[in-house]
Amino acid sequence: MEEWLRMRSVLWPHCLPEQLRLEMREWLSNPEKRACFVVEASPGRLCGFLEAGLRDYADGCDTSPVGYIEGWYVDASYQRMGLGRALVRAAEEWARSKGLRQMASDCELDNHTSLAAHLALGYEEAERSIHFCKNLMID
Ligand SMILES: CC(C)(COP(=O)(O)OP(=O)(O)OC[C@H]1O[C@@H](n2cnc3c(N)ncnc32)[C@H](O)[C@@H]1OP(=O)(O)O)[C@@H](O)C(=O)NCCC(=O)NCCS
């Protein structure tokens, strides 16, 4: 659990550890709809994870539900060794075993590495979006 948390903290640095732990508990409590795949670098030491889940809807998909890559990470010193690819393949196999026909994912607009990796693994860009937020307590 601590290794999983360590990697999640690197992937989502703006999330508080308590929030990350809460999500991990939620993930583990719903094995029908959630799965986490990890890569072990050495006994007790992980170097990558992929959290996959089911979503009712995903942009670009025309089936429902679909598998969804919710979190995907490989430690910097282990990247470009095929581990990310292996994690995605495992998640796709999991989704397939549930009878799902499509897998979806997303990444930030400026995450060029993630975009390149998704494209390399057969994912097609479906849509680009910009999110807005307005603080209603100001005016
Ligand atoms: C995205 C990530 C998980 C990929 O993991 P990885 O183990 O390096 O991926 P792989 O080695 O399996 O690469 C698979 C393919 O993706 C492409 N790719 C991966 N990294 C790339 C890079 N930096 N530049 C260009 N293409 C890249 C390549 O085509 C690669 O195949 P190749 O090495 O045979 O050419 C990893 O870069 C990562 O953890 N990044 C930081 C966190 C992150 O951005 N996660 C995704 C959030 S949406």
PDB file of C-alpha atoms and ligand atoms in Angstrom:
ATOM      1  CA  MET A   1       0.000   0.000   0.000  1.00  0.00           C
ATOM      2  CA  GLU A   2       2.787   2.481   0.835  1.00  0.00           C
ATOM      3  CA  GLU A   3       4.439   1.968  -2.537  1.00  0.00           C
ATOM      4  CA  TRP A   4       1.131   2.435  -4.345  1.00  0.00           C
ATOM      5  CA  LEU A   5       0.587   5.625  -2.316  1.00  0.00           C
ATOM      6  CA  ARG A   6       4.115   6.828  -3.115  1.00  0.00           C
ATOM      7  CA  MET A   7       3.492   6.472  -6.843  1.00  0.00           C
ATOM      8  CA  ARG A   8       0.033   8.066  -6.638  1.00  0.00           C
ATOM      9  CA  SER A   9       1.606  11.034  -4.806  1.00  0.00           C
ATOM     10  CA  VAL A  10       4.043  11.544  -7.675  1.00  0.00           C
ATOM     11  CA  LEU A  11       1.310  11.282 -10.308  1.00  0.00           C
ATOM     12  CA  TRP A  12      -1.115  13.533  -8.425  1.00  0.00           C
ATOM     13  CA  PRO A  13       1.149  15.890  -6.414  1.00  0.00           C
ATOM     14  CA  HIS A  14      -1.675  18.322  -5.655  1.00  0.00           C
ATOM     15  CA  CYS A  15      -3.726  15.707  -3.784  1.00  0.00           C
ATOM     16  CA  LEU A  16      -3.317  15.374  -0.049  1.00  0.00           C
ATOM     17  CA  PRO A  17      -2.132  11.959   1.212  1.00  0.00           C
ATOM     18  CA  GLU A  18      -5.416  11.511   3.115  1.00  0.00           C
ATOM     19  CA  GLN A  19      -7.372  12.037  -0.077  1.00  0.00           C
ATOM     20  CA  LEU A  20      -5.140   9.602  -1.959  1.00  0.00           C
ATOM     21  CA  ARG A  21      -5.580   6.984   0.795  1.00  0.00           C
ATOM     22  CA  LEU A  22      -9.340   7.463   0.759  1.00  0.00           C
ATOM     23  CA  GLU A  23      -9.436   6.841  -2.988  1.00  0.00           C
ATOM     24  CA  MET A  24      -7.262   3.743  -2.589  1.00  0.00           C
ATOM     25  CA  ARG A  25      -9.675   2.297  -0.044  1.00  0.00           C
ATOM     26  CA  GLU A  26     -12.572   3.075  -2.378  1.00  0.00           C
ATOM     27  CA  TRP A  27     -10.695   1.381  -5.219  1.00  0.00           C
ATOM     28  CA  LEU A  28     -10.093  -1.782  -3.250  1.00  0.00           C
ATOM     29  CA  SER A  29     -13.666  -1.946  -1.975  1.00  0.00           C
ATOM     30  CA  ASN A  30     -15.159  -2.287  -5.458  1.00  0.00           C
ATOM     31  CA  PRO A  31     -13.335  -5.148  -7.233  1.00  0.00           C
ATOM     32  CA  GLU A  32     -16.190  -5.632  -9.716  1.00  0.00           C
ATOM     33  CA  LYS A  33     -15.691  -2.182 -11.196  1.00  0.00           C
ATOM     34  CA  ARG A  34     -12.140  -1.278 -10.237  1.00  0.00           C
ATOM     35  CA  ALA A  35      -8.750  -2.868 -10.709  1.00  0.00           C
ATOM     36  CA  CYS A  36      -5.179  -1.810 -10.003  1.00  0.00           C
ATOM     37  CA  PHE A  37      -2.242  -3.373 -11.806  1.00  0.00           C
ATOM     38  CA  VAL A  38       1.290  -2.895 -10.526  1.00  0.00           C
ATOM     39  CA  VAL A  39       4.832  -3.646 -11.627  1.00  0.00           C
ATOM     40  CA  GLU A  40       7.241  -4.932  -9.000  1.00  0.00           C
ATOM     41  CA  ALA A  41      10.823  -3.698  -9.420  1.00  0.00           C
ATOM     42  CA  SER A  42      12.180  -5.824  -6.569  1.00  0.00           C
ATOM     43  CA  PRO A  43      10.633  -7.460  -3.497  1.00  0.00           C
ATOM     44  CA  GLY A  44       8.634  -4.784  -1.701  1.00  0.00           C
ATOM     45  CA  ARG A  45       9.449  -2.122  -4.272  1.00  0.00           C
ATOM     46  CA  LEU A  46       7.011  -1.151  -7.020  1.00  0.00           C
ATOM     47  CA  CYS A  47       7.842   0.949 -10.070  1.00  0.00           C
ATOM     48  CA  GLY A  48       4.540   1.336 -11.896  1.00  0.00           C
ATOM     49  CA  PHE A  49       0.782   1.129 -11.586  1.00  0.00           C
ATOM     50  CA  LEU A  50      -2.355   1.448 -13.628  1.00  0.00           C
ATOM     51  CA  GLU A  51      -5.797   1.998 -12.147  1.00  0.00           C
ATOM     52  CA  ALA A  52      -8.611   0.887 -14.405  1.00  0.00           C
ATOM     53  CA  GLY A  53     -12.314   1.240 -13.924  1.00  0.00           C
ATOM     54  CA  LEU A  54     -15.677   1.069 -15.635  1.00  0.00           C
ATOM     55  CA  ARG A  55     -17.405   4.229 -16.838  1.00  0.00           C
ATOM     56  CA  ASP A  56     -20.908   4.510 -18.244  1.00  0.00           C
ATOM     57  CA  TYR A  57     -19.756   6.997 -20.851  1.00  0.00           C
ATOM     58  CA  ALA A  58     -16.501   8.160 -22.422  1.00  0.00           C
ATOM     59  CA  ASP A  59     -15.880  10.674 -25.213  1.00  0.00           C
ATOM     60  CA  GLY A  60     -15.223   8.988 -28.523  1.00  0.00           C
ATOM     61  CA  CYS A  61     -16.754   5.665 -27.481  1.00  0.00           C
ATOM     62  CA  ASP A  62     -20.034   4.311 -28.792  1.00  0.00           C
ATOM     63  CA  THR A  63     -20.512   1.441 -26.358  1.00  0.00           C
ATOM     64  CA  SER A  64     -21.444   1.469 -22.682  1.00  0.00           C
ATOM     65  CA  PRO A  65     -20.027   0.753 -20.213  1.00  0.00           C
ATOM     66  CA  VAL A  66     -16.395   1.131 -21.242  1.00  0.00           C
ATOM     67  CA  GLY A  67     -13.117   0.393 -19.542  1.00  0.00           C
ATOM     68  CA  TYR A  68     -11.273   3.523 -18.453  1.00  0.00           C
ATOM     69  CA  ILE A  69      -7.624   4.183 -17.615  1.00  0.00           C
ATOM     70  CA  GLU A  70      -7.977   6.358 -14.535  1.00  0.00           C
ATOM     71  CA  GLY A  71      -4.316   6.485 -13.526  1.00  0.00           C
ATOM     72  CA  TRP A  72      -1.168   5.327 -15.300  1.00  0.00           C
ATOM     73  CA  TYR A  73       2.358   5.758 -13.989  1.00  0.00           C
ATOM     74  CA  VAL A  74       5.856   4.328 -14.284  1.00  0.00           C
ATOM     75  CA  ASP A  75       8.784   5.621 -12.176  1.00  0.00           C
ATOM     76  CA  ALA A  76      11.060   7.839 -14.301  1.00  0.00           C
ATOM     77  CA  SER A  77      14.046   5.489 -14.115  1.00  0.00           C
ATOM     78  CA  TYR A  78      11.919   2.597 -15.420  1.00  0.00           C
ATOM     79  CA  GLN A  79      10.253   4.400 -18.308  1.00  0.00           C
ATOM     80  CA  ARG A  80      10.710   3.436 -21.970  1.00  0.00           C
ATOM     81  CA  MET A  81      11.191  -0.234 -21.058  1.00  0.00           C
ATOM     82  CA  GLY A  82       7.770  -1.429 -22.119  1.00  0.00           C
ATOM     83  CA  LEU A  83       6.284  -1.460 -18.602  1.00  0.00           C
ATOM     84  CA  GLY A  84       3.603   1.122 -19.388  1.00  0.00           C
ATOM     85  CA  ARG A  85       2.615  -0.911 -22.405  1.00  0.00           C
ATOM     86  CA  ALA A  86       2.392  -4.084 -20.294  1.00  0.00           C
ATOM     87  CA  LEU A  87       0.181  -2.311 -17.740  1.00  0.00           C
ATOM     88  CA  VAL A  88      -2.189  -1.112 -20.443  1.00  0.00           C
ATOM     89  CA  ARG A  89      -2.342  -4.567 -21.982  1.00  0.00           C
ATOM     90  CA  ALA A  90      -3.238  -6.057 -18.582  1.00  0.00           C
ATOM     91  CA  ALA A  91      -5.991  -3.471 -18.078  1.00  0.00           C
ATOM     92  CA  GLU A  92      -7.370  -4.111 -21.546  1.00  0.00           C
ATOM     93  CA  GLU A  93      -7.429  -7.842 -20.865  1.00  0.00           C
ATOM     94  CA  TRP A  94      -9.301  -7.181 -17.614  1.00  0.00           C
ATOM     95  CA  ALA A  95     -11.860  -5.050 -19.485  1.00  0.00           C
ATOM     96  CA  ARG A  96     -12.204  -7.678 -22.191  1.00  0.00           C
ATOM     97  CA  SER A  97     -12.817 -10.346 -19.552  1.00  0.00           C
ATOM     98  CA  LYS A  98     -15.766  -8.253 -18.371  1.00  0.00           C
ATOM     99  CA  GLY A  99     -17.263  -8.281 -21.852  1.00  0.00           C
ATOM    100  CA  LEU A 100     -16.355  -4.659 -22.580  1.00  0.00           C
ATOM    101  CA  ARG A 101     -15.597  -3.705 -26.154  1.00  0.00           C
ATOM    102  CA  GLN A 102     -13.880  -0.348 -25.739  1.00  0.00           C
ATOM    103  CA  MET A 103     -11.261   1.216 -23.494  1.00  0.00           C
ATOM    104  CA  ALA A 104     -10.842   4.961 -23.025  1.00  0.00           C
ATOM    105  CA  SER A 105      -8.456   7.307 -21.295  1.00  0.00           C
ATOM    106  CA  ASP A 106      -7.430  10.953 -21.086  1.00  0.00           C
ATOM    107  CA  CYS A 107      -4.414  13.150 -20.518  1.00  0.00           C
ATOM    108  CA  GLU A 108      -3.572  16.791 -19.945  1.00  0.00           C
ATOM    109  CA  LEU A 109      -3.119  18.917 -23.083  1.00  0.00           C
ATOM    110  CA  ASP A 110       0.548  19.501 -22.319  1.00  0.00           C
ATOM    111  CA  ASN A 111       1.416  15.921 -21.386  1.00  0.00           C
ATOM    112  CA  HIS A 112       3.166  15.096 -24.649  1.00  0.00           C
ATOM    113  CA  THR A 113       4.687  11.886 -23.313  1.00  0.00           C
ATOM    114  CA  SER A 114       1.323  10.500 -22.305  1.00  0.00           C
ATOM    115  CA  LEU A 115      -0.194  11.529 -25.638  1.00  0.00           C
ATOM    116  CA  ALA A 116       2.618   9.810 -27.549  1.00  0.00           C
ATOM    117  CA  ALA A 117       2.321   6.676 -25.406  1.00  0.00           C
ATOM    118  CA  HIS A 118      -1.460   6.478 -25.847  1.00  0.00           C
ATOM    119  CA  LEU A 119      -1.131   6.873 -29.614  1.00  0.00           C
ATOM    120  CA  ALA A 120       1.621   4.244 -29.710  1.00  0.00           C
ATOM    121  CA  LEU A 121      -0.659   1.800 -27.908  1.00  0.00           C
ATOM    122  CA  GLY A 122      -3.502   2.177 -30.398  1.00  0.00           C
ATOM    123  CA  TYR A 123      -5.585   4.882 -28.706  1.00  0.00           C
ATOM    124  CA  GLU A 124      -7.039   7.489 -31.050  1.00  0.00           C
ATOM    125  CA  GLU A 125      -7.534  11.081 -29.993  1.00  0.00           C
ATOM    126  CA  ALA A 126     -11.272  11.627 -29.554  1.00  0.00           C
ATOM    127  CA  GLU A 127     -11.613  15.175 -28.285  1.00  0.00           C
ATOM    128  CA  ARG A 128      -9.779  18.077 -26.613  1.00  0.00           C
ATOM    129  CA  SER A 129     -11.477  20.048 -23.875  1.00  0.00           C
ATOM    130  CA  ILE A 130     -10.881  23.046 -21.644  1.00  0.00           C
ATOM    131  CA  HIS A 131     -12.340  23.052 -18.132  1.00  0.00           C
ATOM    132  CA  PHE A 132     -13.597  26.245 -16.472  1.00  0.00           C
ATOM    133  CA  CYS A 133     -14.275  27.192 -12.892  1.00  0.00           C
ATOM    134  CA  LYS A 134     -15.805  30.351 -11.414  1.00  0.00           C
ATOM    135  CA  ASN A 135     -15.755  31.170  -7.734  1.00  0.00           C
ATOM    136  CA  LEU A 136     -19.372  32.069  -6.837  1.00  0.00           C
ATOM    137  CA  MET A 137     -18.371  33.627  -3.515  1.00  0.00           C
ATOM    138  CA  ILE A 138     -16.637  36.628  -5.167  1.00  0.00           C
ATOM    139  CA  ASP A 139     -19.448  38.505  -6.950  1.00  0.00           C
TER     140      ASP A 139
HETATM  141  C1  LIG B   1       3.031   7.481 -19.734  1.00  0.00           C
HETATM  142  C2  LIG B   1       3.897   6.415 -19.041  1.00  0.00           C
HETATM  143  C3  LIG B   1       3.073   5.651 -18.027  1.00  0.00           C
HETATM  144  C4  LIG B   1       4.438   5.447 -20.116  1.00  0.00           C
HETATM  145  O1  LIG B   1       5.154   4.424 -19.449  1.00  0.00           O
HETATM  146  P1  LIG B   1       6.416   3.709 -20.102  1.00  0.00           P
HETATM  147  O2  LIG B   1       6.735   2.508 -19.291  1.00  0.00           O
HETATM  148  O3  LIG B   1       7.519   4.678 -20.298  1.00  0.00           O
HETATM  149  O4  LIG B   1       5.850   3.283 -21.517  1.00  0.00           O
HETATM  150  P2  LIG B   1       6.457   2.202 -22.533  1.00  0.00           P
HETATM  151  O5  LIG B   1       7.936   2.055 -22.319  1.00  0.00           O
HETATM  152  O6  LIG B   1       5.641   0.961 -22.453  1.00  0.00           O
HETATM  153  O7  LIG B   1       6.219   2.919 -23.936  1.00  0.00           O
HETATM  154  C5  LIG B   1       5.242   2.495 -24.853  1.00  0.00           C
HETATM  155  C6  LIG B   1       5.337   3.385 -26.075  1.00  0.00           C
HETATM  156  O8  LIG B   1       4.874   4.701 -25.792  1.00  0.00           O
HETATM  157  C7  LIG B   1       5.657   5.657 -26.500  1.00  0.00           C
HETATM  158  N1  LIG B   1       6.377   6.510 -25.557  1.00  0.00           N
HETATM  159  C8  LIG B   1       6.554   6.293 -24.231  1.00  0.00           C
HETATM  160  N2  LIG B   1       7.253   7.306 -23.683  1.00  0.00           N
HETATM  161  C9  LIG B   1       7.486   8.177 -24.681  1.00  0.00           C
HETATM  162  C10 LIG B   1       8.173   9.427 -24.752  1.00  0.00           C
HETATM  163  N3  LIG B   1       8.759   9.971 -23.658  1.00  0.00           N
HETATM  164  N4  LIG B   1       8.243  10.057 -25.935  1.00  0.00           N
HETATM  165  C11 LIG B   1       7.686   9.519 -27.040  1.00  0.00           C
HETATM  166  N5  LIG B   1       7.026   8.323 -27.044  1.00  0.00           N
HETATM  167  C12 LIG B   1       6.933   7.676 -25.875  1.00  0.00           C
HETATM  168  C13 LIG B   1       6.653   4.880 -27.350  1.00  0.00           C
HETATM  169  O9  LIG B   1       6.099   4.629 -28.624  1.00  0.00           O
HETATM  170  C14 LIG B   1       6.748   3.586 -26.560  1.00  0.00           C
HETATM  171  O10 LIG B   1       7.145   2.482 -27.334  1.00  0.00           O
HETATM  172  P3  LIG B   1       8.713   2.290 -27.712  1.00  0.00           P
HETATM  173  O11 LIG B   1       9.517   2.549 -26.467  1.00  0.00           O
HETATM  174  O12 LIG B   1       8.763   0.878 -28.171  1.00  0.00           O
HETATM  175  O13 LIG B   1       8.992   3.305 -28.769  1.00  0.00           O
HETATM  176  C15 LIG B   1       5.118   7.094 -18.366  1.00  0.00           C
HETATM  177  O14 LIG B   1       5.774   7.928 -19.299  1.00  0.00           O
HETATM  178  C16 LIG B   1       4.757   7.915 -17.147  1.00  0.00           C
HETATM  179  O15 LIG B   1       4.560   7.394 -16.055  1.00  0.00           O
HETATM  180  N6  LIG B   1       4.712   9.245 -17.305  1.00  0.00           N
HETATM  181  C17 LIG B   1       4.448  10.141 -16.162  1.00  0.00           C
HETATM  182  C18 LIG B   1       3.015  10.012 -15.629  1.00  0.00           C
HETATM  183  C19 LIG B   1       1.992  10.242 -16.720  1.00  0.00           C
HETATM  184  O16 LIG B   1       2.051  11.220 -17.466  1.00  0.00           O
HETATM  185  N7  LIG B   1       1.052   9.324 -16.781  1.00  0.00           N
HETATM  186  C20 LIG B   1      -0.047   9.394 -17.737  1.00  0.00           C
HETATM  187  C21 LIG B   1      -1.124  10.247 -17.200  1.00  0.00           C
HETATM  188  S1  LIG B   1      -2.403  10.449 -18.389  1.00  0.00           S
END
